[in-house]
Coordinates of C-alpha atoms in Angstrom, one line a residue:
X1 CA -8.4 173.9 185.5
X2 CA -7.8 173.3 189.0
X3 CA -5.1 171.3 189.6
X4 CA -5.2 169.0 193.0
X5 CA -2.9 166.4 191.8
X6 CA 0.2 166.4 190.6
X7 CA 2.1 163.6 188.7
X8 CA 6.1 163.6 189.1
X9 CA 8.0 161.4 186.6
X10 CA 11.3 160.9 188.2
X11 CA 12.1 160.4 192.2
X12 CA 16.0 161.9 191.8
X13 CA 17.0 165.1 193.4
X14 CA 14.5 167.4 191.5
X15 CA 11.5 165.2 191.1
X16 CA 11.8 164.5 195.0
X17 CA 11.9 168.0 195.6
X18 CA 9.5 169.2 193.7
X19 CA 6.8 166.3 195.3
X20 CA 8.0 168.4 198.9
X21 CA 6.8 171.2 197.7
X22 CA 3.5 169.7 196.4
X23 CA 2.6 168.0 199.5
X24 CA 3.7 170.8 202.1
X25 CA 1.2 172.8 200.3
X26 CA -1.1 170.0 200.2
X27 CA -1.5 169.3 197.2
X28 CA -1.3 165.6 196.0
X29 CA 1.3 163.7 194.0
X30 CA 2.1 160.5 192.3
X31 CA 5.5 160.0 191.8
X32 CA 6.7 157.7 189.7
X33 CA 10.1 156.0 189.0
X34 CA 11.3 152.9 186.8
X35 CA 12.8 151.4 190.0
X36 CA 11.5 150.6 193.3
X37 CA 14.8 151.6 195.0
X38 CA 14.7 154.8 193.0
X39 CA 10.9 155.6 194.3
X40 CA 12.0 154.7 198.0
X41 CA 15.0 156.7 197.9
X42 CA 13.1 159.8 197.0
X43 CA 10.4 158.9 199.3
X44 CA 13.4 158.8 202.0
X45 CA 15.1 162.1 201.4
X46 CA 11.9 163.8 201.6
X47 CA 11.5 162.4 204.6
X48 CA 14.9 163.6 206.0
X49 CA 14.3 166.8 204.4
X50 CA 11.4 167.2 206.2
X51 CA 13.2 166.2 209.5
X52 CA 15.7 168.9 209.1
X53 CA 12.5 171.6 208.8
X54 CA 10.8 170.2 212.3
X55 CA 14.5 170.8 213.5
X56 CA 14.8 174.2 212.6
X57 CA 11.2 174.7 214.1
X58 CA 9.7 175.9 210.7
X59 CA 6.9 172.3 210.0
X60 CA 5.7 169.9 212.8
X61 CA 6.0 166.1 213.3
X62 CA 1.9 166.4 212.3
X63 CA 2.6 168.5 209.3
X64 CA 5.4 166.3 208.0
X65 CA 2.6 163.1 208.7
X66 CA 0.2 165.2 206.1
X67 CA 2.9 166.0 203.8
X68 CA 4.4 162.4 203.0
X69 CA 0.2 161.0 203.5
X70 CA -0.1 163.0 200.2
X71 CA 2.8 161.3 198.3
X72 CA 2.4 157.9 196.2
X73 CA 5.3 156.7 195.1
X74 CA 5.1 154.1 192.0
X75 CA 7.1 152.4 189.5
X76 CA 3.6 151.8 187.2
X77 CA 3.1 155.3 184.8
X78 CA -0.9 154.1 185.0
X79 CA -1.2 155.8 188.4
X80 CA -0.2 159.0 187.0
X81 CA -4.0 159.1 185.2
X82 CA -5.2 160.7 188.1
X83 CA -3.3 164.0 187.5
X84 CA -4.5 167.1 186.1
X85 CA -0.5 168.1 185.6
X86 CA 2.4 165.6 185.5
X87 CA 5.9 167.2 185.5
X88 CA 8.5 165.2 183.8
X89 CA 11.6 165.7 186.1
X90 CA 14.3 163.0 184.3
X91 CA 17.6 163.3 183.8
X92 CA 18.5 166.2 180.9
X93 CA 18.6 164.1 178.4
X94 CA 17.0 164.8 174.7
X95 CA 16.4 161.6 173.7
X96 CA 15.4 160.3 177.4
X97 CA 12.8 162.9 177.6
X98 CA 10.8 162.7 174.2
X99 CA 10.9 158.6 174.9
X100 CA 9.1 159.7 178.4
X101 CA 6.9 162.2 177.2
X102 CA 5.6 160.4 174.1
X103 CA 4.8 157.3 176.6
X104 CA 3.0 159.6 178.6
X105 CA 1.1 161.7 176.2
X106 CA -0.5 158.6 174.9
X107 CA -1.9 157.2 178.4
X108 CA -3.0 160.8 179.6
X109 CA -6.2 162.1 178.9
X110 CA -6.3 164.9 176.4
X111 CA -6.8 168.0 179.1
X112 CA -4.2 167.0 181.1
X113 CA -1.4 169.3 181.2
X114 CA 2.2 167.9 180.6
X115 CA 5.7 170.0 181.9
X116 CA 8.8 169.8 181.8
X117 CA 11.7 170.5 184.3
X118 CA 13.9 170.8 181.8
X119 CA 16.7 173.9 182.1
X120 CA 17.8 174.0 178.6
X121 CA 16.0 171.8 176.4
X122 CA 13.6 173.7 174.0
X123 CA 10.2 173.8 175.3
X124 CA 8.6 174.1 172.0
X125 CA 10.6 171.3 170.4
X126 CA 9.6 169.0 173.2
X127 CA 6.0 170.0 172.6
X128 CA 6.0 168.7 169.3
X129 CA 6.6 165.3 170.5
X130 CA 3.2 165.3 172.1
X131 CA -0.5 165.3 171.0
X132 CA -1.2 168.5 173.2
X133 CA 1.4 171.3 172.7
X134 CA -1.1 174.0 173.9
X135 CA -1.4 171.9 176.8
X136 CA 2.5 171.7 177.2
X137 CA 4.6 174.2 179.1
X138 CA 8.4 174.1 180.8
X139 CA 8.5 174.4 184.8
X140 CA 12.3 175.0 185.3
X141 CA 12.8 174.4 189.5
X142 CA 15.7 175.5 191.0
X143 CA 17.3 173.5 193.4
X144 CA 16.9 172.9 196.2
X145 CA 13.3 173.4 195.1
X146 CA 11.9 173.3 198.8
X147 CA 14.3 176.5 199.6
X148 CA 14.5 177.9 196.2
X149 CA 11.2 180.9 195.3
X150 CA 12.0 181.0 191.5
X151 CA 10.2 178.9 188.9
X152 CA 10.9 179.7 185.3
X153 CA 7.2 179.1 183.2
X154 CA 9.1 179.0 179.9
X155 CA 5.6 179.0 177.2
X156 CA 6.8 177.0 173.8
X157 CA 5.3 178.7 170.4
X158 CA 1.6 176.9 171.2
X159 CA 1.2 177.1 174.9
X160 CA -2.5 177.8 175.7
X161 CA -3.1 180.9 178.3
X162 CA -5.0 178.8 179.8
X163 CA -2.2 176.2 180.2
X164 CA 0.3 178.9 181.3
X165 CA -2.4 180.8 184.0
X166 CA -3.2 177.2 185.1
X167 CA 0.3 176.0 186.0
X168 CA 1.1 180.0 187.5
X169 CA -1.8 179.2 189.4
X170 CA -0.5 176.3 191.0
X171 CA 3.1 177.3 191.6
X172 CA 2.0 180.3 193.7
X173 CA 0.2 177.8 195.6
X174 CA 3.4 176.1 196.7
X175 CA 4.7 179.5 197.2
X176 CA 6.5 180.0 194.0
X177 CA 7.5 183.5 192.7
X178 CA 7.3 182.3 188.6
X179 CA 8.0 184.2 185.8
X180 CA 7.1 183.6 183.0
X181 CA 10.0 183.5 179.9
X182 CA 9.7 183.0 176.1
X183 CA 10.9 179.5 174.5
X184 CA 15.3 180.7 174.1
X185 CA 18.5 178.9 174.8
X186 CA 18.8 179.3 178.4
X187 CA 15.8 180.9 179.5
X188 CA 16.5 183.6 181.6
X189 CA 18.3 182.6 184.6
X190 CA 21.2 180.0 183.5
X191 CA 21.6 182.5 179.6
X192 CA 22.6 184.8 182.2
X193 CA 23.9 182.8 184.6
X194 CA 26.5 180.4 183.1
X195 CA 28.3 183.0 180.7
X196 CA 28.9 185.1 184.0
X197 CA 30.8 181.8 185.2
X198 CA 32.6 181.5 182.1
X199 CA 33.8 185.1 182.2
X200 CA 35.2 184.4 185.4
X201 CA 37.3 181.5 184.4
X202 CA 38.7 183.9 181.8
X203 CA 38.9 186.6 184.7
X204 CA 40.9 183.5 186.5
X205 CA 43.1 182.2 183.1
X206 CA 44.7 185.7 182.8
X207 CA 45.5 185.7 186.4
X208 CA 43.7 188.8 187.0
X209 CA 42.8 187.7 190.5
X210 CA 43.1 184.7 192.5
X211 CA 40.0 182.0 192.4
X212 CA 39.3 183.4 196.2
X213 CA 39.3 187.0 195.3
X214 CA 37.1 186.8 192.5
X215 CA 34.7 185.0 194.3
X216 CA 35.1 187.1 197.1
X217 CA 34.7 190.5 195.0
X218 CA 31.8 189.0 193.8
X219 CA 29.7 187.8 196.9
X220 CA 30.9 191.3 198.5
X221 CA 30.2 193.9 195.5
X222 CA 27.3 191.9 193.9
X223 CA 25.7 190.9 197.1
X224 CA 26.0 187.1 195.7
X225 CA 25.6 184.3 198.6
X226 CA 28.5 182.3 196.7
X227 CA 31.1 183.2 194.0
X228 CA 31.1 182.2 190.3
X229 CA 34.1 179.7 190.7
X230 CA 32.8 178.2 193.6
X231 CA 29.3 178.1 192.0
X232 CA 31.0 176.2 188.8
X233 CA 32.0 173.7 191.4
X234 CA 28.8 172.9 192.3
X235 CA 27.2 172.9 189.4
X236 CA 29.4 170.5 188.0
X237 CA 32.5 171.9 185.2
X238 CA 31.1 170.1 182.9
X239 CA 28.0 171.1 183.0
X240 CA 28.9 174.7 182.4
X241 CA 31.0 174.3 179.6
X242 CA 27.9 171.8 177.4
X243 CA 25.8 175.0 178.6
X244 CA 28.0 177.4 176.4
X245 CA 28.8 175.1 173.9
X246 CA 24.5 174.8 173.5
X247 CA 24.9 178.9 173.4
X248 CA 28.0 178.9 171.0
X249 CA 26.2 176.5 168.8
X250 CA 22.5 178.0 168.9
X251 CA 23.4 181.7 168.3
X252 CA 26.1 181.2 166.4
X253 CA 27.7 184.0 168.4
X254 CA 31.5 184.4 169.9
X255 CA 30.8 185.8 172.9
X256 CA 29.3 182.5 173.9
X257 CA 32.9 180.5 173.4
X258 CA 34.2 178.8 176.2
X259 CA 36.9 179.9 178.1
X260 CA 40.2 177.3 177.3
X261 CA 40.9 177.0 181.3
X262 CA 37.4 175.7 181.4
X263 CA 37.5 173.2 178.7
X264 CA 41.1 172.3 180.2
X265 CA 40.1 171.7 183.5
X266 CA 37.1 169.1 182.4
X267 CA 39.3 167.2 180.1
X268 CA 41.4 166.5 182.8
X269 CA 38.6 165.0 184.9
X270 CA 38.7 168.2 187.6
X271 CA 34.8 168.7 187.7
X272 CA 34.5 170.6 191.2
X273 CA 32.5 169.1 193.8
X274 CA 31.4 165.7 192.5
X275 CA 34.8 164.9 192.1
X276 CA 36.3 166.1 194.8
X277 CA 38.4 168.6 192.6
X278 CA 37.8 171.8 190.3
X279 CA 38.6 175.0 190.7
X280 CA 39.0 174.6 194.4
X281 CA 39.9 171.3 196.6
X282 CA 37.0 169.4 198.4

């Protein structure tokens, strides 16, 4: 299936993104949001996201005309029937996502293909909300998905090859690198990932190193654009430690715990960026 249109539910940081890179490439989107403030917020940051790209000389004034020509933004889920792929991009939350999904799924026609950008929700559980789960497969983004190459295709248990090649197909045409990853906690990037930056708050809690040289060893020896600590920041604390606690809880195995200086930190409201304070001071 060629896809020409894509359908984005959700106008926040990732949905927004995501409709970027769809209509840079030229490809067409509907993007749709509950809110009319939400949809022309979304619309806006593209906008200024393209305005920092004619800046650094790398799209035109034309080129960013074209780009937002091919966006739609809507608060009314009908418009998303013209689709042949709609991405659900909401906030990760379980129950928020099956509510969308399963509204979807019932107004789409049966070959459309339905996504999600989920990073840690199972792909084949969310499947099995819908009427199609050959026809469903995960997209995991990275942000800040203009600027980031990665795209996880995480298949669930019944994802079609024809589903999967369809939506590789269409990711290379934004100028995605995807791989392609099995239905697991994590998938492949963040199962990796976050218990790196939780073995760094233990590297940190026995006072191995100081916050700075850990990051610092690690950007230097490892080649890393930003160190673990200061990647938990802007992540969000918080988030990390749900992550392992997910692990801890679906494999049942220790070296998923979190580390106590972690769990300490967040129950004392020191999140990193978002709230001015975590590991380091903002």
């Amino acid at each position: 299936m060629a896809i020409q249109t894509v359908g984005i539910i959700g106008a926040g940081t990732m949905g927004n993104g995501i409709a970027q890179a769809c209509a840079v490439a030229g490809v067409n989107v509907v993007m749709v949001d509950i809110a009319q403030a939400a949809v022309d917020k979304g619309l806006a940051t593209v906008s200024g996201s393209l305005d920092r790209l004619i800046k650094k000389e790398k799209l035109t004034t034309e080129q960013k005309a074209a780009a937002l020509a091919l966006i739609k933004g809507s608060t009314n889920y009908e418009d998303l029937k013209s689709a042949q792929l709609v991405i659900e991009a909401a906030t990760e939350n379980h129950a928020l996502k099956l509510k969308i999904l399963k509204q979807v799924d019932d107004m789409l026609a049966p070959e459309v293909i339905i996504a999600s950008n989920t990073s840690s929700i199972s792909i084949t559980q969310l499947a099995a909300a819908t009427s199609r789960p050959d026809r469903f497969i995960g997209m995991h983004f990275f942000n800040p998905v203009p600027m980031m190459a990665l795209v996880e295709l995480i298949r669930g248990y019944l994802t079609s090859d024809a589903t999967h090649d369809a939506v590789k197909a269409l990711a290379e045409t934004l100028g995605k690198s995807p791989i392609t990853v099995k239905n697991a906690p994590g998938f492949v990037v963040n199962r990796i990932l976050v218990p790196m930056i939780n073995e760094a708050f233990f590297v940190l809690a026995e006072g191995i190193a100081t916050a700075e040289d850990i990051d610092a060893g690690m950007k230097l020896g490892c080649n890393q654009p930003i160190g673990p600590l200061a990647l938990a920041d802007m992540i969000g604390l918080d988030v990390c430690l749900a992550v392992m606690e997910v692990y801890l809880e679906q494999f049942g195995d220790s070296k998923y715990r979190p580390c106590p200086l972690l769990k300490e930190m967040v129950a004392a409201g020191q999140l990193g960026r978002k709230t001015g304070r975590g590991v380091y001071t903002y």
